[in-house]
Structure formats: C-alpha cells, structure tokens
Amino acid sequence: MVELNFHPGDYVRLRLALEEIDGQVLESPDSGILLIKLKSGYNIGINKENILAGRVIKKYSEEEIKLPKREERKELPSVGLIITGGTIASKASQSTGGVKPITHVDEFLT
C-alpha cells in the first residue's frame, strides 16, 4: 500500500489501476477509505489499498474571513437576527465537504 500524506481539504490527484481521479480529500470515519469530493460535487470512497500513487495538487489552508468594513447608520432602525440553522445560516466546509454554521452576523454580508 502507498503511503498517503493527505489531509482533509487538500486537493489531490490519485492514480488507480484504470484511471486517475482529482478531488478534494474529506474527513473519513474509516481509516482504510479515502473520501474524495469530485468536481461534479459527488463524494466517493476509495479503498486505500487500490491507490497506486497520489500527490497533493494544492494544500488546504483555512483562510481567515475578512469581514467587510461597514458603517453603522444611526438613522436606520436596529435589526435583531436569530440564527436557527439551515442552509441560509451555513457556509461550505472545505475539510468535510459539508457545511458549518455561520458564527458571526457580518458573515451574511460576505
């Protein structure tokens, strides 16, 4: 078995017996399976024993969100926002292929 030094979020190219696959590594609950998110959006699991070679095309680095500067406009009424979950209150997680909740109200502006 080939040694794989991939981490969740890394974009990789894998060589299998009959094809090459590019995709983003996802967290896997099974240490013998490498989960990959394909460009099509589908997630696939590949038995690590079937991987002949692999390399990282782009390392994942979690970028700090740069929130836009906003001016407080005193002439406008205040608005309360209750975040209860769901798609609108979520952002894509590059490491899991799923979503994470938005944790700061200003993230709605990005």
PDB file of C-alpha atoms in Angstrom:
ATOM      1  CA  MET A   1       0.000   0.000   0.000  1.00  0.00           C
ATOM      2  CA  VAL A   2       1.247   3.502  -0.919  1.00  0.00           C
ATOM      3  CA  GLU A   3       1.860   5.995   1.887  1.00  0.00           C
ATOM      4  CA  LEU A   4      -0.618   8.857   1.565  1.00  0.00           C
ATOM      5  CA  ASN A   5       0.169  12.164   3.224  1.00  0.00           C
ATOM      6  CA  PHE A   6      -3.138  13.881   2.532  1.00  0.00           C
ATOM      7  CA  HIS A   7      -5.193  15.928   4.940  1.00  0.00           C
ATOM      8  CA  PRO A   8      -8.855  16.948   4.765  1.00  0.00           C
ATOM      9  CA  GLY A   9      -9.221  19.888   2.413  1.00  0.00           C
ATOM     10  CA  ASP A  10      -6.174  19.041   0.252  1.00  0.00           C
ATOM     11  CA  TYR A  11      -6.832  18.862  -3.500  1.00  0.00           C
ATOM     12  CA  VAL A  12      -5.202  15.675  -4.779  1.00  0.00           C
ATOM     13  CA  ARG A  13      -4.646  13.527  -7.865  1.00  0.00           C
ATOM     14  CA  LEU A  14      -4.867   9.767  -7.359  1.00  0.00           C
ATOM     15  CA  ARG A  15      -3.713   7.066  -9.749  1.00  0.00           C
ATOM     16  CA  LEU A  16      -5.774   3.883  -9.657  1.00  0.00           C
ATOM     17  CA  ALA A  17      -5.399   0.785 -11.834  1.00  0.00           C
ATOM     18  CA  LEU A  18      -7.682   2.069 -14.614  1.00  0.00           C
ATOM     19  CA  GLU A  19      -7.949   5.824 -14.108  1.00  0.00           C
ATOM     20  CA  GLU A  20      -6.747   8.990 -12.430  1.00  0.00           C
ATOM     21  CA  ILE A  21      -9.037  10.910 -10.111  1.00  0.00           C
ATOM     22  CA  ASP A  22      -8.761  14.528  -8.976  1.00  0.00           C
ATOM     23  CA  GLY A  23     -10.668  15.779  -5.977  1.00  0.00           C
ATOM     24  CA  GLN A  24     -10.680  17.231  -2.515  1.00  0.00           C
ATOM     25  CA  VAL A  25      -9.926  15.000   0.474  1.00  0.00           C
ATOM     26  CA  LEU A  26     -12.734  14.794   3.028  1.00  0.00           C
ATOM     27  CA  GLU A  27     -12.670  13.570   6.618  1.00  0.00           C
ATOM     28  CA  SER A  28     -13.308   9.827   6.695  1.00  0.00           C
ATOM     29  CA  PRO A  29     -14.657   7.796   9.613  1.00  0.00           C
ATOM     30  CA  ASP A  30     -12.886   4.704   8.202  1.00  0.00           C
ATOM     31  CA  SER A  31      -9.070   4.799   8.183  1.00  0.00           C
ATOM     32  CA  GLY A  32      -8.963   2.336   5.270  1.00  0.00           C
ATOM     33  CA  ILE A  33     -11.100   4.506   2.990  1.00  0.00           C
ATOM     34  CA  LEU A  34     -10.105   7.820   1.410  1.00  0.00           C
ATOM     35  CA  LEU A  35     -13.136  10.054   0.823  1.00  0.00           C
ATOM     36  CA  ILE A  36     -12.892  12.411  -2.148  1.00  0.00           C
ATOM     37  CA  LYS A  37     -15.205  15.199  -3.332  1.00  0.00           C
ATOM     38  CA  LEU A  38     -15.156  15.242  -7.128  1.00  0.00           C
ATOM     39  CA  LYS A  39     -15.577  18.355  -9.301  1.00  0.00           C
ATOM     40  CA  SER A  40     -19.083  17.110 -10.081  1.00  0.00           C
ATOM     41  CA  GLY A  41     -19.943  17.526  -6.399  1.00  0.00           C
ATOM     42  CA  TYR A  42     -20.265  13.805  -5.762  1.00  0.00           C
ATOM     43  CA  ASN A  43     -18.372  12.224  -2.874  1.00  0.00           C
ATOM     44  CA  ILE A  44     -16.702   8.859  -3.409  1.00  0.00           C
ATOM     45  CA  GLY A  45     -14.840   6.486  -1.128  1.00  0.00           C
ATOM     46  CA  ILE A  46     -11.736   4.704  -2.389  1.00  0.00           C
ATOM     47  CA  ASN A  47     -10.149   1.768  -0.618  1.00  0.00           C
ATOM     48  CA  LYS A  48      -6.596   2.936   0.145  1.00  0.00           C
ATOM     49  CA  GLU A  49      -5.261  -0.450  -0.987  1.00  0.00           C
ATOM     50  CA  ASN A  50      -6.451   0.374  -4.539  1.00  0.00           C
ATOM     51  CA  ILE A  51      -4.449   3.617  -4.771  1.00  0.00           C
ATOM     52  CA  LEU A  52      -1.241   3.116  -6.768  1.00  0.00           C
ATOM     53  CA  ALA A  53       0.057   6.682  -6.365  1.00  0.00           C
ATOM     54  CA  GLY A  54      -1.137  10.046  -5.197  1.00  0.00           C
ATOM     55  CA  ARG A  55       0.060  13.597  -4.910  1.00  0.00           C
ATOM     56  CA  VAL A  56      -1.178  16.851  -3.473  1.00  0.00           C
ATOM     57  CA  ILE A  57      -2.017  19.402  -6.149  1.00  0.00           C
ATOM     58  CA  LYS A  58      -2.989  22.134  -3.691  1.00  0.00           C
ATOM     59  CA  LYS A  59      -2.587  22.106   0.095  1.00  0.00           C
ATOM     60  CA  TYR A  60      -5.590  23.242   2.092  1.00  0.00           C
ATOM     61  CA  SER A  61      -5.191  26.285   4.265  1.00  0.00           C
ATOM     62  CA  GLU A  62      -8.118  27.728   6.125  1.00  0.00           C
ATOM     63  CA  GLU A  63      -8.244  31.376   5.214  1.00  0.00           C
ATOM     64  CA  GLU A  64      -9.301  33.879   7.782  1.00  0.00           C
ATOM     65  CA  ILE A  65     -12.535  35.515   6.743  1.00  0.00           C
ATOM     66  CA  LYS A  66     -12.039  39.171   6.048  1.00  0.00           C
ATOM     67  CA  LEU A  67     -15.279  40.819   7.051  1.00  0.00           C
ATOM     68  CA  PRO A  68     -16.166  43.977   5.145  1.00  0.00           C
ATOM     69  CA  LYS A  69     -15.953  47.310   6.885  1.00  0.00           C
ATOM     70  CA  ARG A  70     -19.411  48.608   7.475  1.00  0.00           C
ATOM     71  CA  GLU A  71     -20.561  51.896   8.768  1.00  0.00           C
ATOM     72  CA  GLU A  72     -23.179  51.978  11.440  1.00  0.00           C
ATOM     73  CA  ARG A  73     -26.066  54.060  10.189  1.00  0.00           C
ATOM     74  CA  LYS A  74     -27.763  55.555  13.224  1.00  0.00           C
ATOM     75  CA  GLU A  75     -30.730  56.785  11.162  1.00  0.00           C
ATOM     76  CA  LEU A  76     -31.802  53.204  10.424  1.00  0.00           C
ATOM     77  CA  PRO A  77     -33.682  51.079  12.964  1.00  0.00           C
ATOM     78  CA  SER A  78     -31.875  48.242  14.737  1.00  0.00           C
ATOM     79  CA  VAL A  79     -32.488  44.739  13.479  1.00  0.00           C
ATOM     80  CA  GLY A  80     -32.299  41.571  15.537  1.00  0.00           C
ATOM     81  CA  LEU A  81     -31.173  38.356  13.911  1.00  0.00           C
ATOM     82  CA  ILE A  82     -31.852  34.916  15.335  1.00  0.00           C
ATOM     83  CA  ILE A  83     -29.835  32.184  13.644  1.00  0.00           C
ATOM     84  CA  THR A  84     -31.617  28.846  13.973  1.00  0.00           C
ATOM     85  CA  GLY A  85     -29.683  26.844  11.396  1.00  0.00           C
ATOM     86  CA  GLY A  86     -30.479  25.744   7.882  1.00  0.00           C
ATOM     87  CA  THR A  87     -28.891  26.457   4.528  1.00  0.00           C
ATOM     88  CA  ILE A  88     -29.028  30.247   4.711  1.00  0.00           C
ATOM     89  CA  ALA A  89     -27.154  30.266   8.022  1.00  0.00           C
ATOM     90  CA  SER A  90     -24.391  27.948   6.782  1.00  0.00           C
ATOM     91  CA  LYS A  91     -21.117  28.143   4.900  1.00  0.00           C
ATOM     92  CA  ALA A  92     -19.281  25.436   2.977  1.00  0.00           C
ATOM     93  CA  SER A  93     -16.652  23.461   4.874  1.00  0.00           C
ATOM     94  CA  GLN A  94     -13.709  22.585   2.658  1.00  0.00           C
ATOM     95  CA  SER A  95     -12.444  19.935   5.048  1.00  0.00           C
ATOM     96  CA  THR A  96     -15.666  17.968   5.425  1.00  0.00           C
ATOM     97  CA  GLY A  97     -17.445  18.674   2.153  1.00  0.00           C
ATOM     98  CA  GLY A  98     -20.475  19.667   4.186  1.00  0.00           C
ATOM     99  CA  VAL A  99     -21.457  22.904   5.831  1.00  0.00           C
ATOM    100  CA  LYS A 100     -20.662  24.714   9.066  1.00  0.00           C
ATOM    101  CA  PRO A 101     -22.866  27.261  10.793  1.00  0.00           C
ATOM    102  CA  ILE A 102     -22.153  30.945  10.347  1.00  0.00           C
ATOM    103  CA  THR A 103     -20.826  32.212  13.662  1.00  0.00           C
ATOM    104  CA  HIS A 104     -20.764  35.976  13.099  1.00  0.00           C
ATOM    105  CA  VAL A 105     -23.589  38.135  11.802  1.00  0.00           C
ATOM    106  CA  ASP A 106     -21.210  40.029   9.496  1.00  0.00           C
ATOM    107  CA  GLU A 107     -20.586  36.781   7.572  1.00  0.00           C
ATOM    108  CA  PHE A 108     -24.013  37.258   5.982  1.00  0.00           C
ATOM    109  CA  LEU A 109     -22.508  40.253   4.174  1.00  0.00           C
ATOM    110  CA  THR A 110     -19.701  38.265   2.530  1.00  0.00           C
TER     111      THR A 110
END
